Coordinates of C-alpha atoms in Angstrom, one line a residue:
X1 CA -18.8 210.1 -39.0
X2 CA -22.1 208.9 -40.3
X3 CA -20.8 208.6 -43.8
X4 CA -18.1 206.1 -43.0
X5 CA -18.3 203.1 -45.3
X6 CA -16.0 200.2 -44.6
X7 CA -13.6 199.0 -47.4
X8 CA -14.3 195.4 -48.2
X9 CA -12.2 194.7 -51.4
X10 CA -8.8 195.5 -52.7
X11 CA -10.2 197.6 -55.6
X12 CA -12.0 199.8 -53.1
X13 CA -8.8 200.3 -51.2
X14 CA -6.8 201.1 -54.3
X15 CA -9.5 203.6 -55.4
X16 CA -9.4 205.3 -52.0
X17 CA -5.7 205.7 -51.6
X18 CA -4.6 205.9 -55.3
X19 CA -4.7 209.7 -55.7
X20 CA -2.8 210.2 -52.4
X21 CA -0.1 207.7 -53.5
X22 CA 0.2 209.4 -56.9
X23 CA 0.7 212.8 -55.2
X24 CA 3.4 211.4 -52.9
X25 CA 5.2 209.7 -55.9
X26 CA 5.3 213.1 -57.7
X27 CA 6.7 214.9 -54.7
X28 CA 9.5 212.4 -54.2
X29 CA 10.3 212.3 -57.9
X30 CA 10.6 216.1 -58.0
X31 CA 12.7 216.1 -54.9
X32 CA 15.2 213.6 -56.2
X33 CA 15.1 214.2 -59.9
X34 CA 18.1 216.4 -60.0
X35 CA 20.2 214.0 -58.0
X36 CA 19.3 211.0 -60.1
X37 CA 20.2 212.8 -63.3
X38 CA 23.6 213.8 -61.8
X39 CA 24.2 210.3 -60.7
X40 CA 23.3 209.0 -64.1
X41 CA 25.7 211.5 -65.7
X42 CA 28.5 210.4 -63.3
X43 CA 27.9 206.8 -64.0
X44 CA 28.0 207.4 -67.7
X45 CA 31.2 209.4 -67.3
X46 CA 32.8 206.7 -65.2
X47 CA 31.8 204.0 -67.7
X48 CA 33.4 206.0 -70.5
X49 CA 36.5 206.5 -68.5
X50 CA 36.6 202.8 -67.7
X51 CA 36.4 201.9 -71.3
X52 CA 39.2 204.3 -72.2
X53 CA 41.4 202.9 -69.5
X54 CA 40.7 199.3 -70.5
X55 CA 41.7 200.0 -74.1
X56 CA 44.9 201.8 -72.9
X57 CA 45.7 198.8 -70.6
X58 CA 45.3 196.4 -73.5
X59 CA 47.5 198.5 -75.7
X60 CA 50.2 198.8 -72.9
X61 CA 50.0 195.0 -72.4
X62 CA 50.6 194.4 -76.1
X63 CA 53.6 196.8 -76.1
X64 CA 54.9 195.0 -73.0
X65 CA 54.7 191.6 -74.8
X66 CA 56.4 193.1 -77.8
X67 CA 59.2 194.4 -75.7
X68 CA 59.6 191.1 -73.9
X69 CA 59.9 189.4 -77.3
X70 CA 62.5 191.9 -78.5
X71 CA 64.5 191.5 -75.3
X72 CA 64.4 187.7 -75.6
X73 CA 65.6 187.9 -79.2
X74 CA 68.5 190.3 -78.3
X75 CA 69.5 188.1 -75.3
X76 CA 69.7 185.1 -77.7
X77 CA 71.9 187.1 -80.1
X78 CA 74.2 188.2 -77.2
X79 CA 74.5 184.7 -76.0
X80 CA 75.5 183.6 -79.5
X81 CA 78.1 186.3 -79.8
X82 CA 79.5 185.5 -76.4
X83 CA 79.6 181.8 -77.2
X84 CA 81.4 182.5 -80.5
X85 CA 84.0 184.7 -78.9
X86 CA 84.6 182.1 -76.2
X87 CA 85.0 179.3 -78.8
X88 CA 87.4 181.4 -80.8
X89 CA 89.5 182.2 -77.6
X90 CA 89.6 178.6 -76.5
X91 CA 90.5 177.4 -80.0
X92 CA 93.4 179.9 -80.1
X93 CA 94.6 178.8 -76.6
X94 CA 94.4 175.1 -77.4
X95 CA 96.1 175.6 -80.8
X96 CA 93.2 174.8 -83.2
X97 CA 92.8 176.6 -86.5
X98 CA 90.2 179.3 -86.5
X99 CA 88.1 177.4 -88.9
X100 CA 87.6 174.7 -86.2
X101 CA 86.5 177.2 -83.6
X102 CA 82.8 177.2 -84.7
X103 CA 82.7 173.4 -84.7
X104 CA 83.3 173.3 -80.9
X105 CA 80.4 172.4 -78.8
X106 CA 79.4 173.0 -75.1
X107 CA 77.3 175.2 -72.9
X108 CA 80.1 176.6 -70.7
X109 CA 83.8 177.3 -70.9
X110 CA 84.8 174.0 -69.3
X111 CA 82.7 171.9 -71.8
X112 CA 84.0 173.9 -74.8
X113 CA 87.6 173.5 -73.6
X114 CA 87.2 169.7 -73.2
X115 CA 85.7 169.5 -76.7
X116 CA 88.5 171.6 -78.1
X117 CA 91.2 169.4 -76.5
X118 CA 89.5 166.3 -77.8
X119 CA 89.3 167.8 -81.3
X120 CA 92.9 168.8 -81.0
X121 CA 93.8 165.2 -80.2
X122 CA 91.9 164.0 -83.3
X123 CA 93.3 166.4 -85.9
X124 CA 96.8 166.6 -84.4
X125 CA 99.1 169.5 -83.9
X126 CA 98.6 171.8 -86.8
X127 CA 100.0 175.3 -86.6
X128 CA 97.4 177.8 -85.4
X129 CA 97.0 180.9 -87.5
X130 CA 99.3 183.5 -86.1
X131 CA 97.8 186.4 -84.3
X132 CA 99.9 189.5 -83.7
X133 CA 98.4 192.3 -81.9
X134 CA 100.2 195.6 -81.5
X135 CA 99.8 197.9 -78.6
X136 CA 97.2 199.8 -80.7
X137 CA 94.9 196.8 -80.7
X138 CA 95.1 196.0 -84.4
X139 CA 97.0 193.2 -86.1
X140 CA 100.2 195.1 -86.7
X141 CA 101.0 198.6 -87.9
X142 CA 100.8 199.5 -91.6
X143 CA 104.5 199.5 -92.0
X144 CA 104.8 196.0 -90.5
X145 CA 102.1 194.7 -92.9
X146 CA 103.8 196.4 -95.9
X147 CA 107.1 194.9 -94.9
X148 CA 105.6 191.4 -94.6
X149 CA 103.9 191.8 -98.0
X150 CA 107.1 193.0 -99.6
X151 CA 109.0 190.0 -98.2
X152 CA 106.3 187.7 -99.6
X153 CA 106.4 189.4 -103.0
X154 CA 110.2 189.2 -103.1
X155 CA 110.1 185.5 -102.2
X156 CA 107.6 184.9 -105.0
X157 CA 109.9 186.7 -107.6
X158 CA 112.8 184.7 -106.5
X159 CA 114.9 187.6 -105.4

C-alpha cells in the first residue's frame, strides 16, 4: 500500500471512479433495455387507443345531442297535436263551430273549456257543424252520403 495517494479534489475523484461508473451504467442499460422498449411500446399503444376512444366518445356525444334535439322537436309536435285534438273536442262539446276551435287558448283541459264557454257566450248559440259517425268510424256510409247529395241536388232543381 505504498502507492496510495489521497484524493484531494473532485476532478481526481471523478477520474478515479469514472470508468467504473460507466461500466455499471452499461450493465444496467443492457439489463433493462428490453423492458424499457416494451413499456414504451405499451405506452404508445395505450395513447393511440386513448385517442381513438376519445374521438369515439365525442362522436357519440354529438349523436346523443342530435337525438335529444329530435326528441324535443317530436315532443313539441305531439303536444301540438294533442292540444289541437282537445280544442276540437271541447269546441264540439260546447257547441262552437269548428273554425273557432283553433282560437281557443289554455294549457290544460279546464282552461280550454273555460275559454270555449266564454267564447260561446260572446258569439251566441250558432249551430255547430253536424258530425255523424257511423259504426265504421267514418262520417256515414257511401249510400248515406249519396242520398244526402241527391236530396240537396233535388232541392236545388226545385223538384
